[in-house]
Short mmCIF file of C-alpha atoms in Angstrom, two decimals:
data_model
loop_
_atom_site.label_atom_id
_atom_site.label_comp_id
_atom_site.label_asym_id
_atom_site.label_seq_id
_atom_site.Cartn_x
_atom_site.Cartn_y
_atom_site.Cartn_z
CA MET A 917 11.03 -6.37 -27.98
CA ILE A 918 14.25 -6.46 -25.93
CA HIS A 919 17.24 -4.13 -26.38
CA PHE A 920 20.49 -4.36 -24.48
CA GLN A 921 22.61 -1.25 -25.06
CA ASP A 922 26.20 -1.45 -23.81
CA VAL A 923 25.01 -3.27 -20.70
CA SER A 924 27.39 -4.19 -17.93
CA VAL A 925 26.85 -5.74 -14.52
CA LEU A 926 29.43 -5.55 -11.79
CA TYR A 927 28.48 -7.42 -8.63
CA PRO A 928 29.34 -5.90 -5.22
CA ASP A 929 31.99 -8.61 -4.69
CA GLY A 930 33.85 -7.29 -7.74
CA THR A 931 32.72 -9.97 -10.22
CA GLN A 932 32.20 -8.53 -13.69
CA ALA A 933 29.15 -10.61 -14.74
CA LEU A 934 28.46 -8.79 -18.02
CA SER A 935 30.33 -6.16 -19.96
CA GLY A 936 29.45 -4.15 -23.05
CA VAL A 937 26.49 -6.31 -24.08
CA ASP A 938 24.60 -5.04 -27.16
CA LEU A 939 21.71 -7.26 -28.20
CA HIS A 940 18.31 -6.98 -29.78
CA PHE A 941 15.50 -9.57 -29.77
CA GLU A 942 12.50 -9.13 -32.08
CA ARG A 943 8.90 -9.84 -31.21
CA GLY A 944 8.12 -13.54 -31.79
CA GLU A 945 11.80 -14.45 -32.02
CA PHE A 946 13.20 -17.66 -30.52
CA ALA A 947 16.82 -17.43 -29.38
CA PHE A 948 19.24 -19.54 -27.39
CA LEU A 949 21.64 -18.04 -24.92
CA THR A 950 24.63 -20.33 -24.54
CA GLY A 951 27.82 -20.40 -22.58
CA ALA A 952 29.49 -22.23 -19.74
CA SER A 953 28.34 -21.92 -16.17
CA GLY A 954 29.25 -18.47 -14.86
CA SER A 955 29.35 -16.94 -18.34
CA GLY A 956 26.55 -14.46 -17.47
CA LYS A 957 23.47 -16.17 -19.02
CA SER A 958 21.33 -16.02 -15.89
CA THR A 959 22.48 -12.47 -15.13
CA LEU A 960 21.40 -11.38 -18.60
CA LEU A 961 17.96 -12.98 -18.12
CA GLU A 962 17.55 -11.51 -14.64
CA LEU A 963 18.07 -8.03 -16.11
CA ILE A 964 15.00 -8.53 -18.31
CA TYR A 965 12.59 -9.02 -15.41
CA ARG A 966 14.43 -6.53 -13.16
CA GLU A 967 15.62 -9.07 -10.67
CA ILE A 968 18.87 -7.14 -10.84
CA GLU A 969 19.78 -3.76 -12.29
CA PRO A 970 22.62 -3.03 -14.70
CA THR A 971 25.58 -1.06 -13.38
CA GLY A 972 26.01 0.41 -16.87
CA GLY A 973 24.00 0.77 -20.07
CA GLN A 974 20.28 0.32 -20.73
CA VAL A 975 17.90 -2.62 -20.84
CA ILE A 976 14.72 -1.79 -22.77
CA VAL A 977 11.81 -4.23 -22.63
CA ASP A 978 8.71 -3.52 -24.71
CA GLY A 979 9.82 0.11 -25.12
CA GLN A 980 10.49 0.64 -21.42
CA ASP A 981 13.90 1.23 -19.82
CA VAL A 982 13.60 -1.29 -17.00
CA SER A 983 16.55 0.05 -15.02
CA GLN A 984 14.72 3.40 -14.71
CA LEU A 985 11.49 1.72 -13.69
CA PRO A 986 10.22 2.84 -10.26
CA ARG A 987 10.09 -0.02 -7.77
CA HIS A 988 6.30 -0.06 -7.55
CA LEU A 989 6.01 -0.61 -11.31
CA VAL A 990 8.27 -3.69 -11.38
CA PRO A 991 5.27 -6.05 -10.82
CA LEU A 992 3.64 -4.63 -13.97
CA LEU A 993 6.82 -5.35 -15.95
CA ARG A 994 6.85 -8.90 -14.63
CA ARG A 995 3.30 -9.48 -15.86
CA LYS A 996 4.73 -9.05 -19.37
CA VAL A 997 7.54 -11.53 -18.79
CA GLY A 998 6.92 -15.23 -18.17
CA VAL A 999 9.83 -16.95 -16.44
CA ILE A 1000 10.70 -20.67 -16.57
CA PHE A 1001 13.24 -22.21 -14.21
CA GLN A 1002 15.41 -25.28 -14.21
CA ASP A 1003 13.99 -26.32 -10.80
CA PHE A 1004 10.36 -25.62 -11.86
CA ARG A 1005 9.53 -23.79 -8.60
CA LEU A 1006 6.08 -25.33 -8.23
CA LEU A 1007 4.04 -25.30 -5.03
CA PRO A 1008 3.92 -28.93 -3.88
CA GLN A 1009 0.74 -28.60 -1.83
CA ARG A 1010 -1.24 -27.26 -4.80
CA THR A 1011 -2.54 -29.19 -7.80
CA VAL A 1012 -1.41 -28.51 -11.36
CA TRP A 1013 -4.56 -26.46 -11.92
CA GLU A 1014 -4.00 -24.47 -8.72
CA ASN A 1015 -0.33 -23.88 -9.49
CA VAL A 1016 -1.23 -22.35 -12.83
CA GLY A 1017 -4.25 -20.50 -11.44
CA PHE A 1018 -2.08 -19.09 -8.64
CA ALA A 1019 -0.26 -16.89 -11.17
CA LEU A 1020 -3.62 -15.35 -12.10
CA ASP A 1021 -4.89 -15.09 -8.53
CA VAL A 1022 -1.98 -12.95 -7.43
CA ILE A 1023 -2.52 -10.38 -10.17
CA GLY A 1024 -6.21 -10.04 -9.37
CA THR A 1025 -7.68 -11.87 -12.40
CA SER A 1026 -11.40 -12.52 -12.20
CA ARG A 1027 -12.64 -16.01 -11.37
CA ARG A 1028 -14.31 -16.27 -14.78
CA ASP A 1029 -11.11 -15.37 -16.67
CA LYS A 1030 -9.14 -17.82 -14.57
CA HIS A 1031 -11.55 -20.67 -15.34
CA ARG A 1032 -11.30 -19.82 -19.03
CA LYS A 1033 -7.51 -19.39 -19.27
CA VAL A 1034 -6.16 -22.22 -17.11
CA PRO A 1035 -7.72 -25.14 -19.05
CA LEU A 1036 -6.63 -23.54 -22.35
CA VAL A 1037 -3.00 -23.21 -21.31
CA LEU A 1038 -2.96 -26.71 -19.78
CA GLU A 1039 -4.21 -28.08 -23.14
CA LEU A 1040 -1.51 -26.05 -24.90
CA VAL A 1041 1.28 -27.68 -22.88
CA GLY A 1042 -0.37 -31.11 -23.12
CA LEU A 1043 -1.44 -31.45 -19.49
CA GLY A 1044 -5.20 -31.22 -19.91
CA ASP A 1045 -5.67 -34.59 -18.22
CA ARG A 1046 -3.31 -33.92 -15.29
CA ALA A 1047 -5.02 -30.82 -13.91
CA ASP A 1048 -5.86 -32.44 -10.57
CA SER A 1049 -2.46 -34.06 -10.01
CA TYR A 1050 0.05 -32.76 -7.50
CA PRO A 1051 3.56 -31.84 -8.71
CA ASP A 1052 5.15 -34.72 -6.79
CA HIS A 1053 3.12 -37.18 -8.85
CA LEU A 1054 4.40 -35.78 -12.15
CA SER A 1055 7.54 -36.59 -14.14
CA GLY A 1056 10.25 -33.93 -14.53
CA GLY A 1057 9.06 -33.15 -18.06
CA GLU A 1058 5.47 -32.75 -16.86
CA GLN A 1059 6.56 -30.50 -14.01
CA GLN A 1060 8.42 -28.32 -16.49
CA ARG A 1061 5.25 -28.13 -18.62
CA VAL A 1062 3.35 -26.91 -15.56
CA CYS A 1063 6.03 -24.27 -15.07
CA ILE A 1064 5.65 -23.23 -18.73
CA ALA A 1065 1.85 -23.16 -18.37
CA ARG A 1066 2.18 -20.93 -15.31
CA ALA A 1067 4.52 -18.59 -17.19
CA LEU A 1068 2.17 -18.46 -20.19
CA VAL A 1069 -1.25 -18.29 -18.57
CA ASN A 1070 -1.17 -14.51 -18.37
CA THR A 1071 -0.30 -14.43 -22.12
CA PRO A 1072 2.90 -12.40 -21.69
CA PRO A 1073 4.56 -11.14 -24.88
CA LEU A 1074 7.91 -12.41 -23.60
CA LEU A 1075 8.99 -15.76 -22.20
CA ILE A 1076 12.41 -16.37 -20.73
CA ALA A 1077 13.68 -19.78 -19.75
CA ASP A 1078 16.70 -20.33 -17.55
CA GLU A 1079 18.09 -23.81 -18.28
CA PRO A 1080 14.60 -25.29 -18.77
CA THR A 1081 15.97 -28.71 -19.66
CA GLY A 1082 18.72 -28.83 -17.06
CA ASN A 1083 16.95 -31.52 -15.01
CA LEU A 1084 15.44 -33.48 -17.91
CA ASP A 1085 16.56 -36.39 -20.04
CA PRO A 1086 17.40 -35.72 -23.74
CA ALA A 1087 14.11 -36.95 -25.21
CA ILE A 1088 11.95 -34.93 -22.80
CA SER A 1089 14.27 -31.93 -23.28
CA ARG A 1090 13.59 -31.96 -27.02
CA THR A 1091 9.81 -31.91 -26.52
CA ILE A 1092 10.05 -29.09 -24.01
CA VAL A 1093 12.21 -26.94 -26.29
CA GLN A 1094 9.94 -27.76 -29.24
CA LEU A 1095 7.01 -26.57 -27.13
CA LEU A 1096 8.87 -23.29 -26.50
CA ALA A 1097 9.54 -22.94 -30.23
CA ASP A 1098 5.83 -23.51 -30.96
CA ILE A 1099 4.97 -20.80 -28.45
CA ALA A 1100 7.35 -18.43 -30.25
CA GLU A 1101 5.52 -19.25 -33.52
CA ARG A 1102 2.40 -17.78 -31.90
CA GLY A 1103 4.16 -14.40 -31.51
CA THR A 1104 5.76 -14.70 -28.08
CA THR A 1105 9.43 -13.75 -27.85
CA VAL A 1106 11.32 -16.67 -26.27
CA VAL A 1107 14.86 -16.38 -24.89
CA CYS A 1108 16.20 -19.66 -23.61
CA ALA A 1109 19.47 -19.99 -21.68
CA THR A 1110 20.99 -23.43 -21.99
CA HIS A 1111 24.22 -25.37 -22.16
CA ASP A 1112 22.48 -28.35 -23.74
CA THR A 1113 24.55 -28.83 -26.92
CA ASN A 1114 22.18 -31.34 -28.51
CA ILE A 1115 19.11 -29.20 -28.23
CA VAL A 1116 20.79 -26.14 -29.71
CA ASP A 1117 22.24 -28.15 -32.59
CA ILE A 1118 18.89 -29.80 -33.37
CA MET A 1119 16.78 -26.64 -33.25
CA GLN A 1120 19.10 -24.57 -35.51
CA ARG A 1121 17.85 -21.18 -34.22
CA ARG A 1122 19.54 -17.94 -33.30
CA VAL A 1123 22.38 -18.51 -30.82
CA VAL A 1124 23.94 -15.83 -28.61
CA GLU A 1125 27.09 -17.13 -26.96
CA LEU A 1126 28.54 -15.57 -23.83
CA VAL A 1127 32.05 -16.03 -22.49
CA GLN A 1128 32.91 -14.37 -19.18
CA GLY A 1129 30.13 -11.84 -19.56
CA VAL A 1130 30.96 -10.84 -23.13
CA VAL A 1131 28.91 -11.71 -26.24
CA VAL A 1132 31.40 -13.58 -28.43
CA ARG A 1133 28.95 -14.85 -31.05
CA ASP A 1134 25.50 -13.93 -32.31
CA ALA A 1135 24.52 -16.44 -35.00
CA LYS A 1136 21.27 -14.90 -36.22
CA GLU A 1137 19.86 -18.04 -37.85
CA GLY A 1138 20.65 -21.71 -37.97
CA GLY A 1139 23.29 -21.54 -35.28
CA GLY A 1140 24.76 -24.59 -33.58
CA TYR A 1141 26.05 -24.74 -30.05
CA HIS A 1142 29.63 -24.27 -31.25
CA ALA A 1143 30.75 -21.80 -33.86
CA ALA A 1144 31.06 -23.36 -37.31
CA MET B 790 -10.83 -5.20 -5.21
CA ARG B 791 -12.63 -8.24 -6.64
CA LEU B 792 -14.50 -10.63 -4.40
CA ASN B 793 -12.35 -13.59 -5.44
CA THR B 794 -9.22 -11.50 -4.71
CA VAL B 795 -10.50 -10.80 -1.19
CA GLU B 796 -11.31 -14.51 -0.83
CA PHE B 797 -7.80 -15.38 -2.05
CA LEU B 798 -6.14 -13.03 0.44
CA LEU B 799 -8.25 -14.26 3.36
CA THR B 800 -7.62 -17.88 2.38
CA GLN B 801 -3.89 -17.22 2.20
CA ALA B 802 -3.89 -15.70 5.69
CA TRP B 803 -6.08 -18.40 7.18
CA SER B 804 -4.14 -21.28 5.60
CA ALA B 805 -0.89 -19.74 6.92
CA ILE B 806 -2.35 -19.72 10.44
CA VAL B 807 -3.55 -23.32 10.12
CA ARG B 808 -0.37 -24.54 8.42
CA ASN B 809 1.84 -22.97 11.09
CA GLY B 810 -0.53 -24.09 13.84
CA ALA B 811 2.07 -24.41 16.58
CA ILE B 812 3.74 -21.08 15.81
CA SER B 813 0.37 -19.34 15.47
CA GLY B 814 -0.72 -20.86 18.79
CA ALA B 815 2.44 -19.56 20.44
CA ALA B 816 1.88 -16.08 19.01
CA ILE B 817 -1.76 -16.05 20.12
CA THR B 818 -0.74 -17.20 23.62
CA ASN B 819 1.94 -14.51 23.77
CA VAL B 820 -0.46 -11.80 22.73
CA ALA B 821 -3.05 -13.12 25.22
CA VAL B 822 -0.56 -13.16 28.11
CA ALA B 823 0.72 -9.67 27.27
CA LEU B 824 -2.81 -8.32 26.96
CA CYS B 825 -3.86 -10.00 30.23
CA VAL B 826 -1.01 -8.32 32.08
CA LEU B 827 -1.74 -5.05 30.29
CA GLY B 828 -5.44 -5.36 31.04
CA ALA B 829 -4.86 -6.21 34.70
CA PHE B 830 -2.53 -3.25 35.00
CA ALA B 831 -4.96 -0.95 33.24
CA LEU B 832 -7.77 -2.07 35.57
CA THR B 833 -5.64 -1.51 38.66
CA ALA B 834 -4.46 1.86 37.44
CA PHE B 835 -7.99 2.83 36.46
CA ASN B 836 -9.39 1.91 39.87
CA LEU B 837 -6.64 3.65 41.84
CA ASP B 838 -6.94 6.65 39.59
CA GLN B 839 -10.71 6.76 40.15
CA GLN B 840 -10.11 6.49 43.89
CA ALA B 841 -7.58 9.32 43.80
CA ARG B 842 -9.85 11.42 41.63
CA SER B 843 -12.85 11.02 43.88
CA GLN B 844 -10.70 11.96 46.86
CA ALA B 845 -9.18 14.86 45.03
CA ALA B 846 -12.57 16.00 43.77
CA ALA B 847 -13.70 16.24 47.37
CA VAL B 848 -10.95 18.76 48.14
CA GLU B 849 -12.55 21.84 49.62
CA ILE B 850 -11.04 25.13 50.72
CA THR B 851 -12.51 26.68 53.83
CA ALA B 852 -12.11 30.47 53.81
CA ASP B 853 -12.98 32.06 57.19
CA LEU B 854 -14.41 35.53 57.11
CA GLY B 855 -12.90 38.22 59.30
CA LYS B 856 -14.85 40.60 61.50
CA GLY B 857 -16.84 43.15 59.51
CA ALA B 858 -16.37 41.30 56.22
CA LYS B 859 -19.12 41.95 53.68
CA LYS B 860 -20.41 38.50 52.81
CA ASP B 861 -22.32 39.44 49.64
CA ASP B 862 -19.47 41.50 48.19
CA LEU B 863 -17.01 38.71 48.86
CA ASP B 864 -19.35 36.10 47.37
CA LYS B 865 -19.61 38.15 44.18
CA ALA B 866 -15.86 38.78 44.02
CA LEU B 867 -14.86 35.14 44.66
CA ARG B 868 -17.20 33.85 41.98
CA GLN B 869 -15.23 35.84 39.40
CA ASP B 870 -12.29 33.45 39.84
CA PRO B 871 -12.19 31.00 36.90
CA GLY B 872 -10.50 28.35 39.09
CA LEU B 873 -13.57 28.10 41.31
CA ARG B 874 -16.10 25.38 40.62
CA SER B 875 -18.58 26.01 43.43
CA LEU B 876 -18.92 28.20 46.45
CA ARG B 877 -21.10 27.69 49.51
CA PHE B 878 -21.57 30.09 52.40
CA VAL B 879 -21.70 28.50 55.86
CA SER B 880 -22.77 30.86 58.61
CA LYS B 881 -21.18 30.60 62.07
CA ASN B 882 -24.50 29.25 63.40
CA ASP B 883 -24.71 26.56 60.71
CA ALA B 884 -21.09 25.67 61.40
CA LEU B 885 -21.85 25.30 65.08
CA ARG B 886 -24.89 23.14 64.32
CA ASP B 887 -22.78 20.94 62.08
CA LEU B 888 -20.13 20.63 64.75
CA ALA B 889 -22.67 19.69 67.43
CA GLN B 890 -24.24 17.14 65.10
CA ARG B 891 -20.95 15.60 64.03
CA TRP B 892 -19.62 15.17 67.55
CA ASP B 893 -22.97 14.68 69.26
CA LEU B 894 -22.63 17.73 71.49
CA ASP B 895 -25.30 19.68 73.31
CA LEU B 896 -26.03 22.63 71.02
CA SER B 897 -27.83 24.76 73.62
CA ALA B 898 -24.84 24.42 75.98
CA LEU B 899 -22.51 25.51 73.18
CA GLU B 900 -24.71 28.51 72.36
CA ARG B 901 -24.65 29.56 76.02
CA ILE B 902 -20.87 29.83 76.11
CA GLY B 903 -20.90 31.82 72.84
CA ASN B 904 -20.16 30.70 69.29
CA PRO B 905 -16.39 30.85 68.66
CA LEU B 906 -16.69 29.80 65.00
CA PRO B 907 -16.43 32.32 62.16
CA ASP B 908 -18.65 32.60 59.09
CA SER B 909 -16.96 30.88 56.16
CA PHE B 910 -17.05 30.11 52.45
CA HIS B 911 -16.53 26.48 51.35
CA VAL B 912 -14.89 26.55 47.94
CA VAL B 913 -14.43 23.60 45.51
CA PRO B 914 -11.70 24.14 42.87
CA VAL B 915 -12.22 23.30 39.17
CA ASP B 916 -8.89 21.49 39.07
CA PRO B 917 -7.77 19.78 42.32
CA HIS B 918 -4.16 20.19 41.15
CA GLN B 919 -4.61 23.96 41.33
CA VAL B 920 -5.88 24.03 44.91
CA ASP B 921 -2.71 25.75 46.21
CA ALA B 922 -2.94 28.62 43.75
CA LEU B 923 -6.68 29.10 44.32
CA ALA B 924 -6.20 29.11 48.10
CA ALA B 925 -3.45 31.72 47.74
CA ARG B 926 -5.70 33.94 45.59
CA ILE B 927 -8.61 33.65 48.03
CA GLU B 928 -6.33 34.62 50.89
CA GLN B 929 -5.62 37.95 49.16
CA PHE B 930 -9.22 39.13 49.40
CA ASP B 931 -10.04 41.75 52.02
CA GLY B 932 -12.30 40.25 54.63
CA ILE B 933 -10.81 36.76 54.44
CA ALA B 934 -9.17 36.02 57.78
CA ASP B 935 -7.87 32.51 57.20
CA VAL B 936 -7.77 29.80 54.50
CA ARG B 937 -7.62 26.05 55.28
CA TYR B 938 -7.62 22.89 53.17
CA ALA B 939 -6.37 19.30 53.39
CA GLU B 940 -3.21 20.08 51.48
CA GLN B 941 -1.05 17.06 52.23
CA THR B 942 -3.70 14.39 51.70
CA THR B 943 -4.71 15.87 48.39
CA GLN B 944 -1.17 16.20 47.17
CA ARG B 945 -0.32 12.63 48.16
CA LEU B 946 -3.35 11.24 46.39
CA LEU B 947 -2.65 13.26 43.28
CA THR B 948 1.01 12.23 43.30
CA LEU B 949 -0.07 8.59 43.67
CA ALA B 950 -2.46 8.97 40.74
CA ARG B 951 0.33 10.47 38.62
CA GLY B 952 2.70 7.66 39.62
CA ILE B 953 0.14 5.01 38.70
CA LYS B 954 -0.41 6.57 35.32
CA LEU B 955 3.32 6.73 34.65
CA ALA B 956 3.84 3.12 35.76
CA GLY B 957 0.92 2.09 33.55
CA LEU B 958 2.44 3.90 30.60
CA ILE B 959 5.80 2.19 31.16
CA ALA B 960 4.07 -1.20 31.45
CA VAL B 961 2.20 -0.54 28.19
CA LEU B 962 5.46 0.40 26.47
CA VAL B 963 7.44 -2.61 27.74
CA LEU B 964 4.71 -5.20 27.20
CA GLY B 965 3.67 -3.60 23.92
CA THR B 966 7.23 -3.79 22.61
CA ALA B 967 7.51 -7.42 23.70
CA THR B 968 4.22 -8.26 21.95
CA LEU B 969 5.33 -6.50 18.78
CA LEU B 970 8.59 -8.44 18.76
CA LEU B 971 6.81 -11.75 19.28
CA VAL B 972 4.34 -11.14 16.48
CA SER B 973 7.09 -9.96 14.15
CA VAL B 974 9.09 -13.12 14.90
CA THR B 975 6.00 -15.20 14.09
CA ILE B 976 5.59 -13.35 10.82
CA ARG B 977 9.24 -13.94 10.08
CA LEU B 978 8.68 -17.68 10.53
CA THR B 979 5.64 -17.54 8.26
CA ILE B 980 7.63 -15.64 5.65
CA TYR B 981 10.29 -18.34 5.88
CA ALA B 982 7.71 -21.12 5.59
CA ARG B 983 6.10 -19.42 2.60
CA ARG B 984 9.26 -18.11 0.93
CA ARG B 985 8.77 -20.26 -2.17
CA GLU B 986 5.22 -19.00 -2.62
CA ILE B 987 6.29 -15.37 -2.05
CA ARG B 988 9.10 -15.76 -4.58
CA ILE B 989 6.67 -17.05 -7.19
CA MET B 990 4.24 -14.24 -6.39
CA GLN B 991 7.02 -11.70 -6.92
CA LEU B 992 8.05 -13.31 -10.20
CA VAL B 993 4.57 -13.47 -11.72
CA GLY B 994 3.94 -9.81 -10.95
CA ALA B 995 2.04 -9.63 -7.66
CA THR B 996 2.31 -6.15 -6.18
CA ASN B 997 4.09 -5.68 -2.87
CA TRP B 998 0.85 -4.89 -1.10
CA PHE B 999 -0.80 -7.97 -2.51
CA ILE B 1000 2.03 -10.03 -1.05
CA ARG B 1001 1.88 -8.18 2.27
CA ILE B 1002 -1.87 -8.19 2.91
CA PRO B 1003 -2.13 -11.90 3.88
CA PHE B 1004 0.70 -11.40 6.41
CA LEU B 1005 -0.99 -8.32 7.82
CA LEU B 1006 -4.24 -10.23 8.07
CA GLU B 1007 -2.43 -13.13 9.70
CA GLY B 1008 -0.87 -10.88 12.35
CA THR B 1009 -4.17 -9.09 12.89
CA PHE B 1010 -6.03 -12.43 13.24
CA GLN B 1011 -3.46 -13.62 15.76
CA GLY B 1012 -3.68 -10.35 17.66
CA ALA B 1013 -7.48 -10.45 17.65
CA ALA B 1014 -7.49 -14.09 18.80
CA GLY B 1015 -5.03 -13.22 21.59
CA GLY B 1016 -7.26 -10.29 22.51
CA VAL B 1017 -10.34 -12.54 22.69
CA VAL B 1018 -8.47 -15.04 24.92
CA ALA B 1019 -7.29 -12.19 27.17
CA MET B 1020 -10.82 -10.82 27.32
CA ILE B 1021 -12.22 -14.25 28.27
CA LEU B 1022 -9.67 -14.44 31.10
CA LEU B 1023 -9.88 -10.82 32.25
CA LEU B 1024 -13.63 -10.33 32.58
CA PRO B 1025 -14.38 -13.25 34.95
CA GLY B 1026 -11.01 -12.62 36.64
CA TYR B 1027 -11.97 -9.03 37.44
CA SER B 1028 -15.39 -10.10 38.67
CA TYR B 1029 -13.72 -12.65 40.98
CA VAL B 1030 -11.24 -10.08 42.34
CA GLN B 1031 -14.11 -7.67 42.93
CA ASP B 1032 -15.99 -10.30 44.97
CA VAL B 1033 -12.89 -11.07 47.03
CA ILE B 1034 -12.19 -7.38 47.73
CA GLU B 1035 -15.81 -6.67 48.53
CA SER B 1036 -15.88 -9.38 51.17
CA SER B 1037 -12.45 -8.79 52.67
CA LEU B 1038 -11.90 -5.02 52.20
CA PRO B 1039 -15.39 -3.52 52.13
CA PHE B 1040 -14.12 0.08 52.31
CA LEU B 1041 -12.48 -0.36 48.87
CA LYS B 1042 -14.96 -0.04 46.03
CA LEU B 1043 -13.84 -1.31 42.62
CA VAL B 1044 -15.39 0.33 39.59
CA TYR B 1045 -17.76 -2.17 38.02
CA SER B 1046 -20.13 -1.07 35.30
CA PRO B 1047 -21.37 -2.69 32.08
CA GLN B 1048 -19.97 0.24 30.08
CA MET B 1049 -16.52 -0.17 31.61
CA LEU B 1050 -16.51 -3.93 31.03
CA ALA B 1051 -17.69 -3.47 27.43
CA LEU B 1052 -14.94 -0.91 26.93
CA LEU B 1053 -12.41 -3.33 28.41
CA ALA B 1054 -13.60 -6.16 26.13
CA VAL B 1055 -13.57 -4.07 22.97
CA GLY B 1056 -10.31 -2.37 23.96
CA THR B 1057 -8.55 -5.69 24.56
CA VAL B 1058 -9.53 -7.07 21.15
CA LEU B 1059 -8.71 -3.80 19.38
CA PHE B 1060 -5.35 -3.61 21.15
CA GLY B 1061 -4.72 -7.21 20.05
CA CYS B 1062 -5.54 -6.34 16.44
CA PHE B 1063 -3.36 -3.24 16.60
CA PHE B 1064 -0.37 -5.06 18.09
CA GLY B 1065 -0.84 -7.99 15.68
CA GLY B 1066 -1.07 -5.75 12.62
CA LEU B 1067 1.83 -3.55 13.69
CA GLY B 1068 3.96 -6.59 14.58
CA SER B 1069 3.31 -8.00 11.09
CA LEU B 1070 4.29 -4.71 9.48
CA ILE B 1071 7.56 -4.68 11.42
CA GLY B 1072 8.21 -8.33 10.51
CA LEU B 1073 7.45 -7.64 6.84
CA GLN B 1074 9.60 -4.55 6.76
CA ARG B 1075 12.53 -6.41 8.23
CA HIS B 1076 12.29 -9.80 6.55
CA LEU B 1077 10.34 -9.70 3.28
CA ARG B 1078 13.34 -8.40 1.38
CA ASP B 1079 15.32 -11.48 2.39
CA VAL B 1080 13.01 -13.76 0.36
#
C-alpha cells in the first residue's frame, strides 16, 4: 500500500528531517510510528499525502509515485488518504453531521450518497446520537471521533493519524486507538504516529521507531514502545 | 456539476459575505465609489466627445471654382476621392441668395452691383481628422481657385476629444487598479477568516478550483453589488445634472436616451462583476498558497 524507498527530506533551513528511509506498509496493516518530538514522524506522514515532497528517494502510495504526481492530481491522491490530527481541526460553527458531510461536499458527492454515508460513519465511531451537536459541546475524545469519522467517510484505503491521542486522557486514548485498530481490521491501512508509550505497549502491533530522521527499529509484530 | 455542489459553492460564497459583513460592506462601498467616479467620468467624456464629434462632423470644405471651370467634370472627378462623404454644388446665385438671407440684405440691390461670389462645391469629409489632406487634394484639381474650411476650430475640437478620451482611459486605469487592490485585500481577509476551512478542504481532496470558486463568486457578488449601488446613484444623479444644465446652460445639450441609460446601468454592473471577479483572482493568486 505504501512504499518508502531510500527517502530523505532536507528542509530549506538545512534540517535533515529524514534520511535513507526504507519502509513498506501492507493493505489493512496497523502500524505505530514512534519517536521523540522532532524525530521525523510528522514529516514521514506528510510525505504520504503530498503535503511535502521528498528531496531524495520515492514515496509510492497505492502504486503511484506521489513525488512525481502533477499538482492538479494531488487532490485525487488525498481522497485516498484520510488524515487525523492531534488538534482535530473541526469547524466550530458546523455540527458534527455537517463537519463530516463537509468532507463529502467538497469532493462533489451527491446529496443522496452523503445522507447514506454520514450516519453510517457516525455510528461506526459511536457518535450516532451526537450528530446535531457542535464541536465545542463535545469532549476531546468525541471531537477526535468526529475527526476520524470525517477522515473515514469517503472510505479511503489509507488512514494516517498524527498524534491522535496527544490531547486525550489515557482511558479515552485507548478507545480511540482501539477504534483505529478496528478500522484496520476492515481492510484500511492505518499508520499512527505517537509518543504515547502506554498505548503502543498495550496494542502490541508493528512499531517503526525513528531517531533523528532515521528508522532505528521496525518491530513487525508485537512491538512495544521501547526495544525489548 | 451537481446541483448540490452548485448550492454548496453558492452557500459558501454567500455565508462568507454575511460572516464578514463589515469587510464585505467596505468592499462593496469601495467598488461603488470607484464605479461612481468612473461612471461620472465616462458620462462627461461621452458627452464632450459627442459634442466634439457633432462639431467635427459639421466640418465642410468650400472649394471655389475658377473662371471657365467645368462644373460637371469637376463634380465627377471629385466624387472619385474615397475621403469624400458628400458633395454639394452651390451656384454663385444660390450663394448670393444665402448671403442676403443670412444677413438680411436687399437681394435686388446686390444683384444690381453684380455678384462677386464664385460658384463652389461644399464638401463633407468621411473622416473629420483627414480634412487637411482632403482639402489639399481638392486644391490640386484644375478649375479649383480656392479652398476654405474652419481648420482651427475643427482641430481644437478634435484635440479636445482626444484629450478627453486619454484622460478617461487614465482614470479607468487608476480607479480600476485601486478597485482591484481593494477587492483583492477583501479576499485576502476572507481567506484569512476561512483558513481553517480551506486547509480542511485541501486535506480531504477538494480541487483547487473547487476551493477558489466560492472566493470568485464572493468577489463577483461584491463587485455586482457595488455596481448596483453605483447605478442607483448615477442614474438619478445624471438626470439631476441634466436638469441643472438645461436650465442654466441651455446651449449645452447632454445626451439623454433610454438606450444610453440602459447601457450605463448594465455597463456599471458588468464592470463591477469584472472588477470583483478579477480582484478575487488576484487575491487568490497571491494569498491562497499562504494557507
